[in-house]
Amino acid sequence: MLEKLFKQHGIDSADKLDHQRLLSLVNSMADGVIAVDHNMTIVLSNGSALNILDVNSSLKGRQLAEVVRPFDKNGNPVDIESLVAGTRTQTTNRDLLLHYDDNSAANLYLSIAPVHLGFGRKGQRGFVLLLRDITHEKSLEEERDEFISVISHELRTPIAIAEGNVSNALFVANKTPDGQIDAIKQALHQAHEQITFLADMVNDLSMLSRAERGNLTIEIEEIDIKTLVDELQETYSRQAKEKGLGFEAEAPDDIGKLNSSRLYVREILQNFITNSIKYTDKGSVRLAIAREAAGVRFTVADTGIGISKSDQEKLFSKFFRSEDWRTRKTGGTGLGLYVSKKLARLLHAEISVKSELGKGSTFSVLVPDAQIFKK
Ligand code: ADP
């Protein structure tokens, strides 16, 4: 009986089996599939297509333009039927957007292929569309591009200054062996400063890429807090002094030890301190340490430019830098606090900020003893 019906339509049972196989294949695909005939009427679609288009009834028999309504990147509607009808060989497009009823949008990957539709001798010409939601990939691409542009921009100035100063120093050294030692010192000093900036930035970047790839391992050790504070004092009082700022670090004599990652605690504090020095023009930076029930609190307070309430909400976002000109006149990547937050999470530590525009900022991190969070 079935045989007879297939025969009447020019379909033999082998064709029928192929058809069923193809249908289950199409239905199992993660990409949305829509096939249209030459009139742009949908003849076949799969579940993924319904998902991407956010519709819940079958698409079969509906006009393509009714269900697929893409927009270009300038927000103009795209005539999907002309786009499809004009396709001679398989083409792909990654720049279209779909808008949903809840005002959200998705980046759409759309591939269009002219095909011979249907089975057996009654087949006709039509098109197969593949649809994929590439919003996530697109945002990663954008982030990567933004990242590269920030980095290349930020690296240009220190490299040029360091290069200029070193070649100046060499020039002066070669020409006049005596009497010019101050000029050489000055040039080398500036080169050193810029190289330190580069080293800090590369440090942020390597931490960032490890954090993003989930590659940060944590090594808990016993930290002697006094020693850590002394080291920080030694490094940063010099930097602060060069800017005419005071730097004080104080820890109670009986502050004792803390089990945590020395590397990450230090990294967080370094970020706080370098920021405080960077964003303070007069006054001082102060590092204070206190033991609390939940762990050890490290506080870095400055008398600098301060942070507005609205900026405070964005401080820990990737690449965030205040629009304030006083921030913009210094170099930076907007990664230090983002990385600090990631490291703090690994340590089960909590970062908090208090700041008043024009008065100063206080960043603190409460680091629990690793014995506590291991339990
Ligand atoms: P960067 O300092 O490289 O720009 P961060 O992530 O360390 O990046 O800091 C993000 C932003 O937060 C800075 O650009 C600045 O606007 C603001 N900020 C951070 N610390 C301070 C501070 N102590 N005083 C004023 N602004 C600060």
PDB file of C-alpha atoms in Angstrom, residues 104-370:
ATOM      1  CA  SER A 104      16.883  42.025  23.804  1.00  0.00           C
ATOM      2  CA  ALA A 105      18.893  41.278  20.668  1.00  0.00           C
ATOM      3  CA  ALA A 106      21.101  38.460  19.399  1.00  0.00           C
ATOM      4  CA  ASN A 107      23.935  38.446  16.896  1.00  0.00           C
ATOM      5  CA  LEU A 108      23.023  36.084  14.111  1.00  0.00           C
ATOM      6  CA  TYR A 109      25.220  33.874  11.985  1.00  0.00           C
ATOM      7  CA  LEU A 110      23.282  33.184   8.783  1.00  0.00           C
ATOM      8  CA  SER A 111      24.352  30.857   6.026  1.00  0.00           C
ATOM      9  CA  ILE A 112      22.276  30.658   2.850  1.00  0.00           C
ATOM     10  CA  ALA A 113      22.695  27.872   0.313  1.00  0.00           C
ATOM     11  CA  PRO A 114      20.718  27.377  -2.904  1.00  0.00           C
ATOM     12  CA  VAL A 115      19.717  23.694  -3.030  1.00  0.00           C
ATOM     13  CA  HIS A 116      17.645  21.128  -4.805  1.00  0.00           C
ATOM     14  CA  LEU A 117      14.829  20.575  -2.315  1.00  0.00           C
ATOM     15  CA  GLY A 118      12.681  17.529  -1.802  1.00  0.00           C
ATOM     16  CA  PHE A 119      13.117  13.952  -2.697  1.00  0.00           C
ATOM     17  CA  GLY A 120      12.605  11.830  -5.741  1.00  0.00           C
ATOM     18  CA  ARG A 121      11.782  13.191  -9.110  1.00  0.00           C
ATOM     19  CA  LYS A 122       9.280  15.793  -7.808  1.00  0.00           C
ATOM     20  CA  GLY A 123      12.017  17.820  -6.091  1.00  0.00           C
ATOM     21  CA  GLN A 124      12.228  21.552  -6.721  1.00  0.00           C
ATOM     22  CA  ARG A 125      14.769  24.303  -6.249  1.00  0.00           C
ATOM     23  CA  GLY A 126      14.892  26.271  -3.040  1.00  0.00           C
ATOM     24  CA  PHE A 127      17.254  27.443  -0.295  1.00  0.00           C
ATOM     25  CA  VAL A 128      18.496  26.157   3.024  1.00  0.00           C
ATOM     26  CA  LEU A 129      19.256  28.671   5.780  1.00  0.00           C
ATOM     27  CA  LEU A 130      21.446  27.874   8.756  1.00  0.00           C
ATOM     28  CA  LEU A 131      21.023  30.147  11.791  1.00  0.00           C
ATOM     29  CA  ARG A 132      23.195  30.357  14.874  1.00  0.00           C
ATOM     30  CA  ASP A 133      23.184  32.694  17.863  1.00  0.00           C
ATOM     31  CA  ILE A 134      26.752  34.078  17.988  1.00  0.00           C
ATOM     32  CA  THR A 135      26.168  36.774  20.602  1.00  0.00           C
ATOM     33  CA  HIS A 136      28.716  35.247  22.963  1.00  0.00           C
ATOM     34  CA  GLU A 137      31.423  34.866  20.300  1.00  0.00           C
ATOM     35  CA  LYS A 138      30.794  38.414  19.108  1.00  0.00           C
ATOM     36  CA  SER A 139      31.170  39.851  22.587  1.00  0.00           C
ATOM     37  CA  LEU A 140      34.410  37.907  23.048  1.00  0.00           C
ATOM     38  CA  GLU A 141      35.689  39.242  19.726  1.00  0.00           C
ATOM     39  CA  GLU A 142      34.781  42.777  20.726  1.00  0.00           C
ATOM     40  CA  GLU A 143      36.451  42.366  24.106  1.00  0.00           C
ATOM     41  CA  ARG A 144      39.583  40.999  22.481  1.00  0.00           C
ATOM     42  CA  ASP A 145      39.715  43.899  20.013  1.00  0.00           C
ATOM     43  CA  GLU A 146      39.187  46.426  22.773  1.00  0.00           C
ATOM     44  CA  PHE A 147      41.841  44.708  24.848  1.00  0.00           C
ATOM     45  CA  ILE A 148      44.393  44.839  22.040  1.00  0.00           C
ATOM     46  CA  SER A 149      43.637  48.473  21.346  1.00  0.00           C
ATOM     47  CA  VAL A 150      43.988  49.490  25.031  1.00  0.00           C
ATOM     48  CA  ILE A 151      47.230  47.568  25.397  1.00  0.00           C
ATOM     49  CA  SER A 152      48.855  48.784  22.218  1.00  0.00           C
ATOM     50  CA  HIS A 153      47.876  52.359  23.025  1.00  0.00           C
ATOM     51  CA  GLU A 154      49.194  52.142  26.572  1.00  0.00           C
ATOM     52  CA  LEU A 155      52.451  50.498  25.558  1.00  0.00           C
ATOM     53  CA  ARG A 156      53.359  53.085  22.936  1.00  0.00           C
ATOM     54  CA  THR A 157      54.118  56.010  25.263  1.00  0.00           C
ATOM     55  CA  PRO A 158      56.311  54.281  27.873  1.00  0.00           C
ATOM     56  CA  ILE A 159      58.261  52.453  25.183  1.00  0.00           C
ATOM     57  CA  ALA A 160      58.893  55.680  23.266  1.00  0.00           C
ATOM     58  CA  ILE A 161      59.960  57.539  26.424  1.00  0.00           C
ATOM     59  CA  ALA A 162      62.197  54.714  27.622  1.00  0.00           C
ATOM     60  CA  GLU A 163      63.771  54.392  24.192  1.00  0.00           C
ATOM     61  CA  GLY A 164      64.329  58.163  23.894  1.00  0.00           C
ATOM     62  CA  ASN A 165      65.905  58.426  27.320  1.00  0.00           C
ATOM     63  CA  VAL A 166      68.215  55.476  26.894  1.00  0.00           C
ATOM     64  CA  SER A 167      69.446  56.741  23.557  1.00  0.00           C
ATOM     65  CA  ASN A 168      69.923  60.232  25.052  1.00  0.00           C
ATOM     66  CA  ALA A 169      71.907  58.794  27.909  1.00  0.00           C
ATOM     67  CA  LEU A 170      74.056  56.865  25.462  1.00  0.00           C
ATOM     68  CA  PHE A 171      74.591  59.926  23.318  1.00  0.00           C
ATOM     69  CA  VAL A 172      75.616  62.086  26.250  1.00  0.00           C
ATOM     70  CA  ALA A 173      77.792  59.338  27.694  1.00  0.00           C
ATOM     71  CA  ASN A 174      79.607  58.878  24.391  1.00  0.00           C
ATOM     72  CA  LYS A 175      80.160  62.574  23.759  1.00  0.00           C
ATOM     73  CA  THR A 176      81.225  63.937  27.122  1.00  0.00           C
ATOM     74  CA  PRO A 177      82.584  61.563  29.667  1.00  0.00           C
ATOM     75  CA  ASP A 178      82.532  64.072  32.520  1.00  0.00           C
ATOM     76  CA  GLY A 179      80.449  67.008  33.682  1.00  0.00           C
ATOM     77  CA  GLN A 180      77.206  65.646  32.228  1.00  0.00           C
ATOM     78  CA  ILE A 181      76.552  62.914  34.705  1.00  0.00           C
ATOM     79  CA  ASP A 182      73.337  64.617  35.933  1.00  0.00           C
ATOM     80  CA  ALA A 183      71.793  64.530  32.466  1.00  0.00           C
ATOM     81  CA  ILE A 184      72.616  60.838  32.171  1.00  0.00           C
ATOM     82  CA  LYS A 185      71.140  60.140  35.596  1.00  0.00           C
ATOM     83  CA  GLN A 186      67.982  62.029  34.719  1.00  0.00           C
ATOM     84  CA  ALA A 187      67.554  60.168  31.423  1.00  0.00           C
ATOM     85  CA  LEU A 188      68.159  56.781  32.997  1.00  0.00           C
ATOM     86  CA  HIS A 189      65.819  57.625  35.824  1.00  0.00           C
ATOM     87  CA  GLN A 190      62.978  58.396  33.416  1.00  0.00           C
ATOM     88  CA  ALA A 191      63.692  55.291  31.394  1.00  0.00           C
ATOM     89  CA  HIS A 192      63.631  53.253  34.582  1.00  0.00           C
ATOM     90  CA  GLU A 193      60.291  54.741  35.604  1.00  0.00           C
ATOM     91  CA  GLN A 194      58.667  53.876  32.294  1.00  0.00           C
ATOM     92  CA  ILE A 195      60.107  50.384  32.297  1.00  0.00           C
ATOM     93  CA  THR A 196      58.673  49.869  35.778  1.00  0.00           C
ATOM     94  CA  PHE A 197      55.313  50.981  34.449  1.00  0.00           C
ATOM     95  CA  LEU A 198      55.620  48.489  31.599  1.00  0.00           C
ATOM     96  CA  ALA A 199      56.577  45.728  34.001  1.00  0.00           C
ATOM     97  CA  ASP A 200      53.499  46.493  36.167  1.00  0.00           C
ATOM     98  CA  MET A 201      51.306  46.400  33.130  1.00  0.00           C
ATOM     99  CA  VAL A 202      52.715  43.142  31.860  1.00  0.00           C
ATOM    100  CA  ASN A 203      52.184  41.759  35.346  1.00  0.00           C
ATOM    101  CA  ASP A 204      48.496  42.824  35.254  1.00  0.00           C
ATOM    102  CA  LEU A 205      48.154  41.257  31.833  1.00  0.00           C
ATOM    103  CA  SER A 206      49.666  37.943  32.732  1.00  0.00           C
ATOM    104  CA  MET A 207      47.539  37.758  35.890  1.00  0.00           C
ATOM    105  CA  LEU A 208      44.516  38.658  33.833  1.00  0.00           C
ATOM    106  CA  SER A 209      45.059  36.046  31.180  1.00  0.00           C
ATOM    107  CA  ARG A 210      45.681  33.388  33.813  1.00  0.00           C
ATOM    108  CA  ALA A 211      42.586  34.437  35.730  1.00  0.00           C
ATOM    109  CA  GLU A 212      40.458  34.451  32.584  1.00  0.00           C
ATOM    110  CA  ARG A 213      41.554  30.974  31.655  1.00  0.00           C
ATOM    111  CA  GLY A 214      40.849  29.765  35.186  1.00  0.00           C
ATOM    112  CA  ASN A 215      44.548  28.952  35.529  1.00  0.00           C
ATOM    113  CA  LEU A 216      45.195  30.583  38.853  1.00  0.00           C
ATOM    114  CA  THR A 217      46.387  28.062  41.341  1.00  0.00           C
ATOM    115  CA  ILE A 218      46.576  29.082  44.921  1.00  0.00           C
ATOM    116  CA  GLU A 219      49.490  28.305  47.162  1.00  0.00           C
ATOM    117  CA  ILE A 220      48.760  28.832  50.814  1.00  0.00           C
ATOM    118  CA  GLU A 221      51.682  29.665  53.051  1.00  0.00           C
ATOM    119  CA  GLU A 222      52.292  31.269  56.374  1.00  0.00           C
ATOM    120  CA  ILE A 223      52.692  34.986  55.791  1.00  0.00           C
ATOM    121  CA  ASP A 224      54.648  36.987  58.303  1.00  0.00           C
ATOM    122  CA  ILE A 225      52.635  40.181  58.107  1.00  0.00           C
ATOM    123  CA  LYS A 226      55.330  42.465  59.501  1.00  0.00           C
ATOM    124  CA  THR A 227      57.809  41.296  56.865  1.00  0.00           C
ATOM    125  CA  LEU A 228      55.275  41.840  54.116  1.00  0.00           C
ATOM    126  CA  VAL A 229      54.547  45.347  55.381  1.00  0.00           C
ATOM    127  CA  ASP A 230      58.273  46.144  55.590  1.00  0.00           C
ATOM    128  CA  GLU A 231      58.771  45.017  52.004  1.00  0.00           C
ATOM    129  CA  LEU A 232      55.876  47.133  50.782  1.00  0.00           C
ATOM    130  CA  GLN A 233      57.132  50.099  52.754  1.00  0.00           C
ATOM    131  CA  GLU A 234      60.586  49.770  51.260  1.00  0.00           C
ATOM    132  CA  THR A 235      59.281  49.610  47.683  1.00  0.00           C
ATOM    133  CA  TYR A 236      56.572  52.216  47.859  1.00  0.00           C
ATOM    134  CA  SER A 237      57.909  54.871  50.199  1.00  0.00           C
ATOM    135  CA  ARG A 238      60.506  55.597  47.524  1.00  0.00           C
ATOM    136  CA  GLN A 239      57.861  55.854  44.803  1.00  0.00           C
ATOM    137  CA  ALA A 240      55.674  58.076  46.976  1.00  0.00           C
ATOM    138  CA  LYS A 241      58.606  60.307  47.872  1.00  0.00           C
ATOM    139  CA  GLU A 242      59.439  60.837  44.220  1.00  0.00           C
ATOM    140  CA  LYS A 243      55.962  62.340  43.846  1.00  0.00           C
ATOM    141  CA  GLY A 244      56.350  64.405  47.001  1.00  0.00           C
ATOM    142  CA  LEU A 245      53.924  62.221  48.963  1.00  0.00           C
ATOM    143  CA  GLY A 246      54.249  60.671  52.364  1.00  0.00           C
ATOM    144  CA  PHE A 247      53.939  56.925  52.773  1.00  0.00           C
ATOM    145  CA  GLU A 248      53.218  55.318  56.110  1.00  0.00           C
ATOM    146  CA  ALA A 249      52.752  51.662  56.830  1.00  0.00           C
ATOM    147  CA  GLU A 250      51.926  50.405  60.250  1.00  0.00           C
ATOM    148  CA  ALA A 251      51.052  47.077  61.760  1.00  0.00           C
ATOM    149  CA  PRO A 252      50.609  46.319  65.466  1.00  0.00           C
ATOM    150  CA  ASP A 253      53.643  44.543  66.894  1.00  0.00           C
ATOM    151  CA  ASP A 254      51.598  41.494  67.774  1.00  0.00           C
ATOM    152  CA  ILE A 255      49.930  41.211  64.345  1.00  0.00           C
ATOM    153  CA  GLY A 256      51.487  37.779  63.854  1.00  0.00           C
ATOM    154  CA  LYS A 257      50.955  35.511  60.868  1.00  0.00           C
ATOM    155  CA  LEU A 258      48.283  34.791  58.304  1.00  0.00           C
ATOM    156  CA  ASN A 259      47.754  31.665  56.252  1.00  0.00           C
ATOM    157  CA  SER A 260      46.944  32.729  52.718  1.00  0.00           C
ATOM    158  CA  SER A 261      48.563  33.243  49.330  1.00  0.00           C
ATOM    159  CA  ARG A 262      51.444  35.613  49.846  1.00  0.00           C
ATOM    160  CA  LEU A 263      51.622  36.296  46.112  1.00  0.00           C
ATOM    161  CA  TYR A 264      47.971  37.276  45.743  1.00  0.00           C
ATOM    162  CA  VAL A 265      47.699  39.292  48.966  1.00  0.00           C
ATOM    163  CA  ARG A 266      50.764  41.200  47.876  1.00  0.00           C
ATOM    164  CA  GLU A 267      49.372  41.679  44.373  1.00  0.00           C
ATOM    165  CA  ILE A 268      46.111  43.138  45.716  1.00  0.00           C
ATOM    166  CA  LEU A 269      47.943  45.489  48.085  1.00  0.00           C
ATOM    167  CA  GLN A 270      50.326  46.544  45.344  1.00  0.00           C
ATOM    168  CA  ASN A 271      47.382  47.452  43.159  1.00  0.00           C
ATOM    169  CA  PHE A 272      45.793  49.504  45.941  1.00  0.00           C
ATOM    170  CA  ILE A 273      49.052  51.269  46.808  1.00  0.00           C
ATOM    171  CA  THR A 274      50.142  52.037  43.232  1.00  0.00           C
ATOM    172  CA  ASN A 275      46.671  53.421  42.516  1.00  0.00           C
ATOM    173  CA  SER A 276      46.776  55.571  45.632  1.00  0.00           C
ATOM    174  CA  ILE A 277      50.150  56.977  44.653  1.00  0.00           C
ATOM    175  CA  LYS A 278      49.018  57.450  41.056  1.00  0.00           C
ATOM    176  CA  TYR A 279      45.772  59.221  41.889  1.00  0.00           C
ATOM    177  CA  THR A 280      47.094  61.438  44.697  1.00  0.00           C
ATOM    178  CA  ASP A 281      48.832  64.730  43.985  1.00  0.00           C
ATOM    179  CA  LYS A 282      49.430  65.926  47.506  1.00  0.00           C
ATOM    180  CA  GLY A 283      49.260  64.514  50.983  1.00  0.00           C
ATOM    181  CA  SER A 284      49.977  60.919  51.804  1.00  0.00           C
ATOM    182  CA  VAL A 285      49.205  57.254  51.392  1.00  0.00           C
ATOM    183  CA  ARG A 286      48.766  55.087  54.436  1.00  0.00           C
ATOM    184  CA  LEU A 287      48.742  51.319  54.788  1.00  0.00           C
ATOM    185  CA  ALA A 288      47.182  50.049  58.017  1.00  0.00           C
ATOM    186  CA  ILE A 289      46.732  46.504  59.229  1.00  0.00           C
ATOM    187  CA  ALA A 290      44.368  45.223  61.864  1.00  0.00           C
ATOM    188  CA  ARG A 291      43.259  41.820  63.037  1.00  0.00           C
ATOM    189  CA  GLU A 292      39.513  41.216  63.067  1.00  0.00           C
ATOM    190  CA  ALA A 293      37.414  38.197  63.994  1.00  0.00           C
ATOM    191  CA  ALA A 294      37.056  37.215  60.333  1.00  0.00           C
ATOM    192  CA  GLY A 295      40.716  37.662  59.383  1.00  0.00           C
ATOM    193  CA  VAL A 296      43.281  40.373  58.770  1.00  0.00           C
ATOM    194  CA  ARG A 297      42.195  43.686  57.320  1.00  0.00           C
ATOM    195  CA  PHE A 298      44.633  45.601  55.131  1.00  0.00           C
ATOM    196  CA  THR A 299      43.591  49.193  54.474  1.00  0.00           C
ATOM    197  CA  VAL A 300      45.150  51.625  52.017  1.00  0.00           C
ATOM    198  CA  ALA A 301      43.978  55.217  52.435  1.00  0.00           C
ATOM    199  CA  ASP A 302      44.988  58.211  50.358  1.00  0.00           C
ATOM    200  CA  THR A 303      44.311  61.945  50.215  1.00  0.00           C
ATOM    201  CA  GLY A 304      43.891  61.905  46.451  1.00  0.00           C
ATOM    202  CA  ILE A 305      41.382  62.854  43.801  1.00  0.00           C
ATOM    203  CA  GLY A 306      38.657  60.535  45.132  1.00  0.00           C
ATOM    204  CA  ILE A 307      36.070  58.580  43.154  1.00  0.00           C
ATOM    205  CA  SER A 308      32.522  59.695  42.357  1.00  0.00           C
ATOM    206  CA  LYS A 309      29.603  57.565  43.570  1.00  0.00           C
ATOM    207  CA  SER A 310      28.716  56.469  40.036  1.00  0.00           C
ATOM    208  CA  ASP A 311      32.330  55.500  39.261  1.00  0.00           C
ATOM    209  CA  GLN A 312      32.542  53.525  42.492  1.00  0.00           C
ATOM    210  CA  GLU A 313      29.974  51.105  41.114  1.00  0.00           C
ATOM    211  CA  LYS A 314      32.115  50.375  38.054  1.00  0.00           C
ATOM    212  CA  LEU A 315      35.580  50.271  39.627  1.00  0.00           C
ATOM    213  CA  PHE A 316      35.982  46.506  39.425  1.00  0.00           C
ATOM    214  CA  SER A 317      34.791  46.080  35.843  1.00  0.00           C
ATOM    215  CA  LYS A 318      37.281  45.031  33.234  1.00  0.00           C
ATOM    216  CA  PHE A 319      39.033  48.021  31.557  1.00  0.00           C
ATOM    217  CA  PHE A 320      37.170  50.571  33.675  1.00  0.00           C
ATOM    218  CA  ARG A 321      38.970  53.894  34.032  1.00  0.00           C
ATOM    219  CA  SER A 322      37.288  57.042  35.266  1.00  0.00           C
ATOM    220  CA  GLU A 323      36.519  59.674  32.622  1.00  0.00           C
ATOM    221  CA  ASP A 324      37.893  62.287  35.065  1.00  0.00           C
ATOM    222  CA  TRP A 325      40.763  64.156  33.373  1.00  0.00           C
ATOM    223  CA  ARG A 326      42.924  63.708  36.463  1.00  0.00           C
ATOM    224  CA  THR A 327      42.701  59.965  35.947  1.00  0.00           C
ATOM    225  CA  ARG A 328      43.223  60.283  32.216  1.00  0.00           C
ATOM    226  CA  LYS A 329      46.469  62.221  32.613  1.00  0.00           C
ATOM    227  CA  THR A 330      48.018  59.086  34.133  1.00  0.00           C
ATOM    228  CA  GLY A 331      48.584  55.843  32.265  1.00  0.00           C
ATOM    229  CA  GLY A 332      46.641  52.735  33.174  1.00  0.00           C
ATOM    230  CA  THR A 333      44.756  49.796  31.790  1.00  0.00           C
ATOM    231  CA  GLY A 334      41.727  49.590  34.042  1.00  0.00           C
ATOM    232  CA  LEU A 335      42.714  46.019  34.863  1.00  0.00           C
ATOM    233  CA  GLY A 336      44.337  46.310  38.295  1.00  0.00           C
ATOM    234  CA  LEU A 337      41.145  46.348  40.353  1.00  0.00           C
ATOM    235  CA  TYR A 338      39.428  43.808  38.110  1.00  0.00           C
ATOM    236  CA  VAL A 339      42.308  41.397  38.671  1.00  0.00           C
ATOM    237  CA  SER A 340      42.368  42.239  42.392  1.00  0.00           C
ATOM    238  CA  LYS A 341      38.714  41.307  42.710  1.00  0.00           C
ATOM    239  CA  LYS A 342      39.346  37.960  41.006  1.00  0.00           C
ATOM    240  CA  LEU A 343      42.280  37.238  43.304  1.00  0.00           C
ATOM    241  CA  ALA A 344      40.250  38.265  46.353  1.00  0.00           C
ATOM    242  CA  ARG A 345      37.552  35.778  45.392  1.00  0.00           C
ATOM    243  CA  LEU A 346      40.158  33.012  45.288  1.00  0.00           C
ATOM    244  CA  LEU A 347      41.284  33.960  48.770  1.00  0.00           C
ATOM    245  CA  HIS A 348      37.681  34.232  50.037  1.00  0.00           C
ATOM    246  CA  ALA A 349      38.634  37.805  50.820  1.00  0.00           C
ATOM    247  CA  GLU A 350      36.380  40.819  50.690  1.00  0.00           C
ATOM    248  CA  ILE A 351      37.279  44.146  49.135  1.00  0.00           C
ATOM    249  CA  SER A 352      35.548  47.354  50.128  1.00  0.00           C
ATOM    250  CA  VAL A 353      35.894  50.967  49.036  1.00  0.00           C
ATOM    251  CA  LYS A 354      35.050  54.302  50.583  1.00  0.00           C
ATOM    252  CA  SER A 355      35.761  57.453  48.698  1.00  0.00           C
ATOM    253  CA  GLU A 356      34.839  61.077  48.440  1.00  0.00           C
ATOM    254  CA  LEU A 357      35.527  63.139  45.375  1.00  0.00           C
ATOM    255  CA  GLY A 358      38.349  65.608  46.010  1.00  0.00           C
ATOM    256  CA  LYS A 359      39.084  64.214  49.482  1.00  0.00           C
ATOM    257  CA  GLY A 360      40.544  60.763  49.000  1.00  0.00           C
ATOM    258  CA  SER A 361      39.877  57.057  48.836  1.00  0.00           C
ATOM    259  CA  THR A 362      40.184  54.104  51.158  1.00  0.00           C
ATOM    260  CA  PHE A 363      40.455  50.590  49.762  1.00  0.00           C
ATOM    261  CA  SER A 364      40.472  47.682  52.139  1.00  0.00           C
ATOM    262  CA  VAL A 365      40.664  43.937  51.889  1.00  0.00           C
ATOM    263  CA  LEU A 366      39.697  41.540  54.634  1.00  0.00           C
ATOM    264  CA  VAL A 367      41.679  38.325  54.166  1.00  0.00           C
ATOM    265  CA  PRO A 368      40.472  35.317  56.166  1.00  0.00           C
ATOM    266  CA  ASP A 369      42.932  32.821  57.538  1.00  0.00           C
ATOM    267  CA  ALA A 370      43.085  29.921  55.070  1.00  0.00           C
TER     268      ALA A 370
END
